[in-house]
Amino acid sequence: MSARNYSFVIPAYNDRDGIARHLDYFRGVRDPVQLVIVDDCSEDDTADLVAAAQMPEHVEITYHRQVENGGPAAARNTGLELATRDYAMFLDADDLLAPCFFDVMRLAPFGPGVDFVMFKHHLSAQADVRFTYDMHRVDRTFFSRNPYSPFPMQTFRLKERPGALTTVNFPWNKLYRRDFLLQAGITFPDLRMHEDITPHWQSFLRSRTFGVLYWAPPLLTHYEIPQGDRATQYIGEKRMGVFAELARIEEELLAHPDADALRPVFAEFCGHLFHWMTGPLCAADNDESRLWRAQYQEAVDAFWEAAQTPRPGGGS
């Protein structure tokens, strides 16, 4: 099969080592790619690294430095505007594609009306461990529920695979037709936390059909290192914006032709998120955790009070 051409949008903020790993990886690919590196006002030598990069002719680098630090959502939106290839994917600076990524994607079922494909990944908590064959529980559950894995045609309408909505809303676990992203108006909201939830739901709600690569091995390693200052561990005000975004998602979901079937899935998704915010995230026995656990719980109660989707289990 002929090679496809890809744009990879990579936000970068003080992660020159991650960008260096990406550059090393893409030097070895044979497919035509565009690397759209959006520098979110890094204070390290990311710019010098990119400027000095020697890449094959079929690997184009589009480097853009933001005027001011705007966070990953703004960087991804800018990157999508700069992307020019037929297929687009969002990568984090500390992600790493699998060696087989392009071989698998040549077989991905991008037939008429297929707007994106989703795939398995490696989730690693150690910087030196790349291939774990582990994922978050909801992702493991989704990818293990298919009783058979027809190859390679696995495309669905949302009503046929509503459980896809409950998978973790990573920005990098899907490869899109770029024209779909543009025509469907899929963007990342102006949030510093949970900015990837909205495009996750928009992708499914606005797609005609999507593909699921049940048969394929994990195609990316995502690192969640527990040490250090990571967004996953953040407790504070920046998380509060998610409630308004979820209300907007619910409004769009209720207008969907399959709304009745999707509402329980939305409730399950919100329930898992809220449980994590008010539980494991704020589990530490200190004043800050207790303060934000109470504030998050208050926001959760207000959300369900206003929502048209029944609260999971009908409990408090």
mmCIF file of C-alpha atoms in Angstrom:
data_model
loop_
_atom_site.group_PDB
_atom_site.id
_atom_site.type_symbol
_atom_site.label_atom_id
_atom_site.label_comp_id
_atom_site.label_asym_id
_atom_site.label_seq_id
_atom_site.Cartn_x
_atom_site.Cartn_y
_atom_site.Cartn_z
ATOM 1 C CA MET A 1 0.000 0.000 0.000
ATOM 2 C CA SER A 2 1.169 3.539 -0.696
ATOM 3 C CA ALA A 3 2.343 5.672 2.197
ATOM 4 C CA ARG A 4 0.011 8.263 3.676
ATOM 5 C CA ASN A 5 1.192 11.735 4.576
ATOM 6 C CA TYR A 6 0.911 12.987 8.127
ATOM 7 C CA SER A 7 1.094 16.127 10.236
ATOM 8 C CA PHE A 8 2.118 15.584 13.862
ATOM 9 C CA VAL A 9 1.280 18.512 16.149
ATOM 10 C CA ILE A 10 3.651 18.621 19.120
ATOM 11 C CA PRO A 11 3.325 21.293 21.847
ATOM 12 C CA ALA A 12 6.668 21.972 23.513
ATOM 13 C CA TYR A 13 7.354 23.671 26.814
ATOM 14 C CA ASN A 14 10.801 23.216 28.371
ATOM 15 C CA ASP A 15 11.070 19.638 27.136
ATOM 16 C CA ARG A 16 13.987 19.691 24.738
ATOM 17 C CA ASP A 17 14.808 16.072 25.596
ATOM 18 C CA GLY A 18 11.348 14.974 24.514
ATOM 19 C CA ILE A 19 11.624 16.912 21.274
ATOM 20 C CA ALA A 20 15.063 15.387 20.703
ATOM 21 C CA ARG A 21 13.557 11.891 21.056
ATOM 22 C CA HIS A 22 10.883 12.770 18.498
ATOM 23 C CA LEU A 23 13.487 14.071 16.053
ATOM 24 C CA ASP A 24 15.557 10.908 16.454
ATOM 25 C CA TYR A 25 12.484 8.772 15.841
ATOM 26 C CA PHE A 26 11.322 10.641 12.736
ATOM 27 C CA ARG A 27 14.783 10.562 11.166
ATOM 28 C CA GLY A 28 14.209 6.857 10.744
ATOM 29 C CA VAL A 29 10.728 6.882 9.171
ATOM 30 C CA ARG A 30 10.146 6.421 5.444
ATOM 31 C CA ASP A 31 6.718 8.036 5.194
ATOM 32 C CA PRO A 32 6.239 11.725 4.305
ATOM 33 C CA VAL A 33 5.573 13.656 7.509
ATOM 34 C CA GLN A 34 5.282 17.216 8.763
ATOM 35 C CA LEU A 35 6.354 17.887 12.346
ATOM 36 C CA VAL A 36 4.504 20.924 13.637
ATOM 37 C CA ILE A 37 6.399 21.918 16.776
ATOM 38 C CA VAL A 38 4.629 24.676 18.698
ATOM 39 C CA ASP A 39 6.998 26.154 21.264
ATOM 40 C CA ASP A 40 4.949 27.522 24.161
ATOM 41 C CA CYS A 41 7.618 30.040 25.197
ATOM 42 C CA SER A 42 10.160 27.492 26.399
ATOM 43 C CA GLU A 43 13.055 28.805 28.448
ATOM 44 C CA ASP A 44 15.410 25.966 27.472
ATOM 45 C CA ASP A 45 17.202 25.436 24.162
ATOM 46 C CA THR A 46 14.285 23.810 22.325
ATOM 47 C CA ALA A 47 14.464 26.445 19.575
ATOM 48 C CA ASP A 48 18.190 25.885 18.985
ATOM 49 C CA LEU A 49 17.698 22.130 18.933
ATOM 50 C CA VAL A 50 15.010 22.361 16.265
ATOM 51 C CA ALA A 51 16.932 24.914 14.195
ATOM 52 C CA ALA A 52 19.979 22.639 14.094
ATOM 53 C CA ALA A 53 18.052 19.439 13.330
ATOM 54 C CA GLN A 54 19.174 17.568 10.228
ATOM 55 C CA MET A 55 16.179 15.660 8.854
ATOM 56 C CA PRO A 56 15.530 13.650 5.670
ATOM 57 C CA GLU A 57 13.874 15.537 2.808
ATOM 58 C CA HIS A 58 10.542 13.809 3.345
ATOM 59 C CA VAL A 59 10.404 15.047 6.979
ATOM 60 C CA GLU A 60 9.343 18.689 7.074
ATOM 61 C CA ILE A 61 9.648 20.703 10.293
ATOM 62 C CA THR A 62 7.265 23.586 10.871
ATOM 63 C CA TYR A 63 8.424 25.437 13.989
ATOM 64 C CA HIS A 64 6.298 28.135 15.616
ATOM 65 C CA ARG A 65 6.975 29.983 18.864
ATOM 66 C CA GLN A 66 3.941 31.340 20.677
ATOM 67 C CA VAL A 67 3.886 35.029 21.553
ATOM 68 C CA GLU A 68 3.014 34.135 25.137
ATOM 69 C CA ASN A 69 2.637 30.958 27.136
ATOM 70 C CA GLY A 70 -0.914 29.769 26.555
ATOM 71 C CA GLY A 71 -0.827 26.132 27.584
ATOM 72 C CA PRO A 72 -1.200 22.935 25.548
ATOM 73 C CA ALA A 73 -4.717 23.697 24.279
ATOM 74 C CA ALA A 74 -3.689 26.926 22.567
ATOM 75 C CA ALA A 75 -0.531 25.268 21.236
ATOM 76 C CA ARG A 76 -2.498 22.384 19.702
ATOM 77 C CA ASN A 77 -5.022 24.741 18.107
ATOM 78 C CA THR A 78 -2.176 26.770 16.605
ATOM 79 C CA GLY A 79 -0.488 23.596 15.419
ATOM 80 C CA LEU A 80 -3.628 22.374 13.674
ATOM 81 C CA GLU A 81 -3.843 25.679 11.807
ATOM 82 C CA LEU A 82 -0.266 25.125 10.590
ATOM 83 C CA ALA A 83 -0.779 21.479 9.623
ATOM 84 C CA THR A 84 -0.979 20.833 5.890
ATOM 85 C CA ARG A 85 -1.058 17.052 5.406
ATOM 86 C CA ASP A 86 -4.036 14.744 4.866
ATOM 87 C CA TYR A 87 -3.831 13.053 8.267
ATOM 88 C CA ALA A 88 -3.189 14.727 11.612
ATOM 89 C CA MET A 89 -2.253 13.513 15.065
ATOM 90 C CA PHE A 90 -1.498 15.268 18.328
ATOM 91 C CA LEU A 91 1.591 14.164 20.259
ATOM 92 C CA ASP A 92 2.841 15.249 23.662
ATOM 93 C CA ALA A 93 6.509 16.177 23.844
ATOM 94 C CA ASP A 94 7.211 13.211 26.126
ATOM 95 C CA ASP A 95 5.307 10.620 24.064
ATOM 96 C CA LEU A 96 7.021 8.235 21.685
ATOM 97 C CA LEU A 97 5.532 6.430 18.693
ATOM 98 C CA ALA A 98 6.043 2.680 18.356
ATOM 99 C CA PRO A 99 8.471 1.383 15.726
ATOM 100 C CA CYS A 100 5.537 -0.235 13.882
ATOM 101 C CA PHE A 101 3.294 2.866 13.853
ATOM 102 C CA PHE A 102 3.517 3.647 10.153
ATOM 103 C CA ASP A 103 3.340 0.006 9.078
ATOM 104 C CA VAL A 104 0.077 -0.380 10.995
ATOM 105 C CA MET A 105 -1.371 2.901 9.759
ATOM 106 C CA ARG A 106 -0.914 1.817 6.135
ATOM 107 C CA LEU A 107 -3.556 -0.810 6.962
ATOM 108 C CA ALA A 108 -5.863 1.452 8.997
ATOM 109 C CA PRO A 109 -9.440 1.387 7.657
ATOM 110 C CA PHE A 110 -9.655 4.971 6.334
ATOM 111 C CA GLY A 111 -12.393 4.228 3.822
ATOM 112 C CA PRO A 112 -15.135 6.661 2.752
ATOM 113 C CA GLY A 113 -16.709 8.361 5.753
ATOM 114 C CA VAL A 114 -14.127 7.142 8.291
ATOM 115 C CA ASP A 115 -13.013 10.272 10.132
ATOM 116 C CA PHE A 116 -10.423 8.872 12.559
ATOM 117 C CA VAL A 117 -9.028 5.676 14.014
ATOM 118 C CA MET A 118 -8.232 4.945 17.641
ATOM 119 C CA PHE A 119 -5.622 2.535 18.947
ATOM 120 C CA LYS A 120 -3.991 0.967 21.983
ATOM 121 C CA HIS A 121 -0.957 2.428 23.733
ATOM 122 C CA HIS A 122 1.722 1.623 26.285
ATOM 123 C CA LEU A 123 1.296 3.450 29.604
ATOM 124 C CA SER A 124 4.614 3.726 31.429
ATOM 125 C CA ALA A 125 5.479 5.131 34.849
ATOM 126 C CA GLN A 126 9.229 4.710 34.317
ATOM 127 C CA ALA A 127 11.265 6.840 31.971
ATOM 128 C CA ASP A 128 13.430 3.903 30.867
ATOM 129 C CA VAL A 129 10.558 1.455 30.236
ATOM 130 C CA ARG A 130 8.958 1.867 26.822
ATOM 131 C CA PHE A 131 6.907 -1.275 26.154
ATOM 132 C CA THR A 132 4.587 -2.068 29.079
ATOM 133 C CA TYR A 133 1.451 -3.403 27.350
ATOM 134 C CA ASP A 134 -0.507 -1.630 30.068
ATOM 135 C CA MET A 135 -3.290 0.958 29.848
ATOM 136 C CA HIS A 136 -5.756 2.618 32.192
ATOM 137 C CA ARG A 137 -8.506 0.258 33.285
ATOM 138 C CA VAL A 138 -11.233 1.813 31.137
ATOM 139 C CA ASP A 139 -9.044 1.478 28.046
ATOM 140 C CA ARG A 140 -8.166 -2.133 28.841
ATOM 141 C CA THR A 141 -11.855 -2.860 29.265
ATOM 142 C CA PHE A 142 -12.830 -1.233 25.980
ATOM 143 C CA PHE A 143 -10.169 -2.961 23.898
ATOM 144 C CA SER A 144 -10.858 -6.368 25.464
ATOM 145 C CA ARG A 145 -14.633 -6.360 24.950
ATOM 146 C CA ASN A 146 -14.530 -7.152 21.244
ATOM 147 C CA PRO A 147 -14.980 -10.934 20.913
ATOM 148 C CA TYR A 148 -13.160 -11.024 17.584
ATOM 149 C CA SER A 149 -10.825 -8.713 15.704
ATOM 150 C CA PRO A 150 -11.576 -8.616 11.957
ATOM 151 C CA PHE A 151 -8.603 -7.434 9.967
ATOM 152 C CA PRO A 152 -8.321 -4.670 8.941
ATOM 153 C CA MET A 153 -11.901 -3.399 8.514
ATOM 154 C CA GLN A 154 -13.209 -2.345 11.925
ATOM 155 C CA THR A 155 -15.296 0.775 11.488
ATOM 156 C CA PHE A 156 -18.295 1.773 13.528
ATOM 157 C CA ARG A 157 -20.964 4.354 13.991
ATOM 158 C CA LEU A 158 -21.059 5.769 17.491
ATOM 159 C CA LYS A 159 -24.261 3.936 18.413
ATOM 160 C CA GLU A 160 -22.474 0.657 17.622
ATOM 161 C CA ARG A 161 -19.514 1.387 19.948
ATOM 162 C CA PRO A 162 -20.728 3.950 22.534
ATOM 163 C CA GLY A 163 -18.185 2.576 25.004
ATOM 164 C CA ALA A 164 -15.465 4.341 23.002
ATOM 165 C CA LEU A 165 -16.607 7.530 24.715
ATOM 166 C CA THR A 166 -15.563 6.208 28.131
ATOM 167 C CA THR A 167 -11.945 5.690 27.109
ATOM 168 C CA VAL A 168 -9.442 8.104 28.583
ATOM 169 C CA ASN A 169 -9.616 11.421 26.745
ATOM 170 C CA PHE A 170 -6.006 11.551 25.635
ATOM 171 C CA PRO A 171 -5.278 13.886 22.707
ATOM 172 C CA TRP A 172 -2.834 11.411 21.165
ATOM 173 C CA ASN A 173 -4.738 8.104 20.956
ATOM 174 C CA LYS A 174 -6.361 8.898 17.595
ATOM 175 C CA LEU A 175 -5.207 9.566 14.049
ATOM 176 C CA TYR A 176 -7.560 11.930 12.204
ATOM 177 C CA ARG A 177 -8.390 12.996 8.725
ATOM 178 C CA ARG A 178 -7.298 16.618 8.926
ATOM 179 C CA ASP A 179 -10.256 17.781 6.848
ATOM 180 C CA PHE A 180 -12.581 16.198 9.413
ATOM 181 C CA LEU A 181 -10.993 18.159 12.262
ATOM 182 C CA LEU A 182 -11.385 21.388 10.305
ATOM 183 C CA GLN A 183 -14.868 20.807 8.911
ATOM 184 C CA ALA A 184 -16.237 19.513 12.225
ATOM 185 C CA GLY A 185 -14.762 22.505 14.069
ATOM 186 C CA ILE A 186 -12.961 20.401 16.640
ATOM 187 C CA THR A 187 -10.759 22.532 18.891
ATOM 188 C CA PHE A 188 -9.243 22.475 22.355
ATOM 189 C CA PRO A 189 -10.966 24.832 24.829
ATOM 190 C CA ASP A 190 -9.110 27.599 26.625
ATOM 191 C CA LEU A 191 -8.305 25.554 29.712
ATOM 192 C CA ARG A 192 -5.051 24.641 31.430
ATOM 193 C CA MET A 193 -6.488 21.371 32.757
ATOM 194 C CA HIS A 194 -8.851 18.831 31.175
ATOM 195 C CA GLU A 195 -8.529 20.612 27.836
ATOM 196 C CA ASP A 196 -8.543 17.276 26.018
ATOM 197 C CA ILE A 197 -12.022 16.174 27.166
ATOM 198 C CA THR A 198 -13.958 18.406 24.770
ATOM 199 C CA PRO A 199 -12.202 17.365 21.525
ATOM 200 C CA HIS A 200 -12.450 13.727 22.637
ATOM 201 C CA TRP A 201 -16.235 13.944 22.844
ATOM 202 C CA GLN A 202 -16.559 16.203 19.812
ATOM 203 C CA SER A 203 -14.603 13.668 17.749
ATOM 204 C CA PHE A 204 -17.118 10.920 18.395
ATOM 205 C CA LEU A 205 -20.280 13.031 18.420
ATOM 206 C CA ARG A 206 -19.428 14.726 15.109
ATOM 207 C CA SER A 207 -17.945 11.761 13.247
ATOM 208 C CA ARG A 208 -19.712 9.744 10.587
ATOM 209 C CA THR A 209 -17.819 6.569 11.416
ATOM 210 C CA PHE A 210 -14.538 5.812 13.168
ATOM 211 C CA GLY A 211 -12.124 2.909 13.196
ATOM 212 C CA VAL A 212 -10.861 0.874 16.140
ATOM 213 C CA LEU A 213 -7.577 -0.976 15.705
ATOM 214 C CA TYR A 214 -8.428 -3.868 18.017
ATOM 215 C CA TRP A 215 -6.000 -6.131 16.183
ATOM 216 C CA ALA A 216 -3.007 -3.786 16.289
ATOM 217 C CA PRO A 217 -0.314 -3.707 18.975
ATOM 218 C CA PRO A 218 0.072 -0.553 21.081
ATOM 219 C CA LEU A 219 1.231 2.258 18.805
ATOM 220 C CA LEU A 220 2.560 4.823 21.262
ATOM 221 C CA THR A 221 4.169 5.039 24.681
ATOM 222 C CA HIS A 222 2.739 7.640 27.022
ATOM 223 C CA TYR A 223 4.771 8.355 30.145
ATOM 224 C CA GLU A 224 3.071 9.175 33.431
ATOM 225 C CA ILE A 225 6.011 9.593 35.778
ATOM 226 C CA PRO A 226 4.679 9.964 39.362
ATOM 227 C CA GLN A 227 7.583 12.149 40.469
ATOM 228 C CA GLY A 228 7.878 15.799 39.520
ATOM 229 C CA ASP A 229 5.482 18.611 38.718
ATOM 230 C CA ARG A 230 2.997 16.988 36.351
ATOM 231 C CA ALA A 231 -0.465 18.182 35.396
ATOM 232 C CA THR A 232 -1.907 14.834 36.489
ATOM 233 C CA GLN A 233 -0.967 15.583 40.095
ATOM 234 C CA TYR A 234 -2.160 19.203 40.159
ATOM 235 C CA ILE A 235 -4.765 20.238 42.750
ATOM 236 C CA GLY A 236 -6.343 23.674 42.512
ATOM 237 C CA GLU A 237 -8.500 26.201 40.689
ATOM 238 C CA LYS A 238 -7.437 25.265 37.151
ATOM 239 C CA ARG A 239 -9.523 22.080 37.306
ATOM 240 C CA MET A 240 -12.768 23.953 37.928
ATOM 241 C CA GLY A 241 -13.231 24.844 34.260
ATOM 242 C CA VAL A 242 -14.048 21.242 33.414
ATOM 243 C CA PHE A 243 -17.581 21.520 34.782
ATOM 244 C CA ALA A 244 -18.657 24.201 32.298
ATOM 245 C CA GLU A 245 -17.067 22.205 29.468
ATOM 246 C CA LEU A 246 -18.954 19.072 30.487
ATOM 247 C CA ALA A 247 -22.207 21.063 30.500
ATOM 248 C CA ARG A 248 -21.509 22.147 26.916
ATOM 249 C CA ILE A 249 -20.722 18.574 25.931
ATOM 250 C CA GLU A 250 -23.991 17.392 27.444
ATOM 251 C CA GLU A 251 -25.876 20.039 25.457
ATOM 252 C CA GLU A 252 -24.368 18.748 22.209
ATOM 253 C CA LEU A 253 -24.924 15.137 23.215
ATOM 254 C CA LEU A 254 -28.620 15.731 23.884
ATOM 255 C CA ALA A 255 -29.016 16.989 20.306
ATOM 256 C CA HIS A 256 -27.382 13.839 18.891
ATOM 257 C CA PRO A 257 -29.705 11.357 17.132
ATOM 258 C CA ASP A 258 -28.580 8.618 19.531
ATOM 259 C CA ALA A 259 -28.812 10.723 22.674
ATOM 260 C CA ASP A 260 -30.851 8.176 24.639
ATOM 261 C CA ALA A 261 -28.165 5.533 24.204
ATOM 262 C CA LEU A 262 -25.313 7.968 24.902
ATOM 263 C CA ARG A 263 -26.591 9.599 28.090
ATOM 264 C CA PRO A 264 -25.688 6.639 30.351
ATOM 265 C CA VAL A 265 -22.204 6.598 28.820
ATOM 266 C CA PHE A 266 -21.809 10.303 29.535
ATOM 267 C CA ALA A 267 -22.946 9.724 33.121
ATOM 268 C CA GLU A 268 -20.386 6.921 33.513
ATOM 269 C CA PHE A 269 -17.601 9.088 32.095
ATOM 270 C CA CYS A 270 -18.429 11.989 34.414
ATOM 271 C CA GLY A 271 -18.819 9.664 37.358
ATOM 272 C CA HIS A 272 -15.329 8.233 36.897
ATOM 273 C CA LEU A 273 -13.807 11.683 36.496
ATOM 274 C CA PHE A 274 -15.565 13.132 39.528
ATOM 275 C CA HIS A 275 -14.680 10.137 41.677
ATOM 276 C CA TRP A 276 -11.016 10.610 40.799
ATOM 277 C CA MET A 277 -11.114 14.356 41.480
ATOM 278 C CA THR A 278 -12.768 14.022 44.882
ATOM 279 C CA GLY A 279 -10.984 10.785 45.823
ATOM 280 C CA PRO A 280 -7.509 9.703 44.688
ATOM 281 C CA LEU A 281 -6.480 13.175 43.502
ATOM 282 C CA CYS A 282 -7.217 14.709 46.913
ATOM 283 C CA ALA A 283 -6.353 11.702 49.062
ATOM 284 C CA ALA A 284 -3.460 13.351 50.907
ATOM 285 C CA ASP A 285 -4.107 14.186 54.545
ATOM 286 C CA ASN A 286 -3.371 17.900 54.411
ATOM 287 C CA ASP A 287 -5.272 21.184 54.398
ATOM 288 C CA GLU A 288 -4.908 21.775 50.661
ATOM 289 C CA SER A 289 -6.353 18.387 49.730
ATOM 290 C CA ARG A 290 -9.231 18.755 52.162
ATOM 291 C CA LEU A 291 -10.010 22.255 50.864
ATOM 292 C CA TRP A 292 -10.105 21.259 47.214
ATOM 293 C CA ARG A 293 -11.878 17.960 47.879
ATOM 294 C CA ALA A 294 -14.718 19.965 49.390
ATOM 295 C CA GLN A 295 -14.728 22.514 46.553
ATOM 296 C CA TYR A 296 -14.659 19.844 43.865
ATOM 297 C CA GLN A 297 -17.461 17.954 45.590
ATOM 298 C CA GLU A 298 -19.553 21.125 45.747
ATOM 299 C CA ALA A 299 -19.018 21.655 42.016
ATOM 300 C CA VAL A 300 -19.872 18.022 41.304
ATOM 301 C CA ASP A 301 -23.163 18.333 43.200
ATOM 302 C CA ALA A 302 -24.015 21.549 41.347
ATOM 303 C CA PHE A 303 -23.217 19.900 38.017
ATOM 304 C CA TRP A 304 -25.565 16.973 38.606
ATOM 305 C CA GLU A 305 -28.239 19.306 39.922
ATOM 306 C CA ALA A 306 -28.225 21.224 36.624
ATOM 307 C CA ALA A 307 -27.580 18.263 34.296
ATOM 308 C CA GLN A 308 -30.320 16.587 32.295
ATOM 309 C CA THR A 309 -28.394 13.323 32.504
ATOM 310 C CA PRO A 310 -29.277 11.259 35.597
ATOM 311 C CA ARG A 311 -26.521 10.924 38.139
ATOM 312 C CA PRO A 312 -24.980 7.434 38.110
ATOM 313 C CA GLY A 313 -26.736 5.241 40.633
ATOM 314 C CA GLY A 314 -28.984 8.123 41.612
ATOM 315 C CA GLY A 315 -26.887 8.608 44.754
ATOM 316 C CA SER A 316 -25.231 11.642 46.326
#
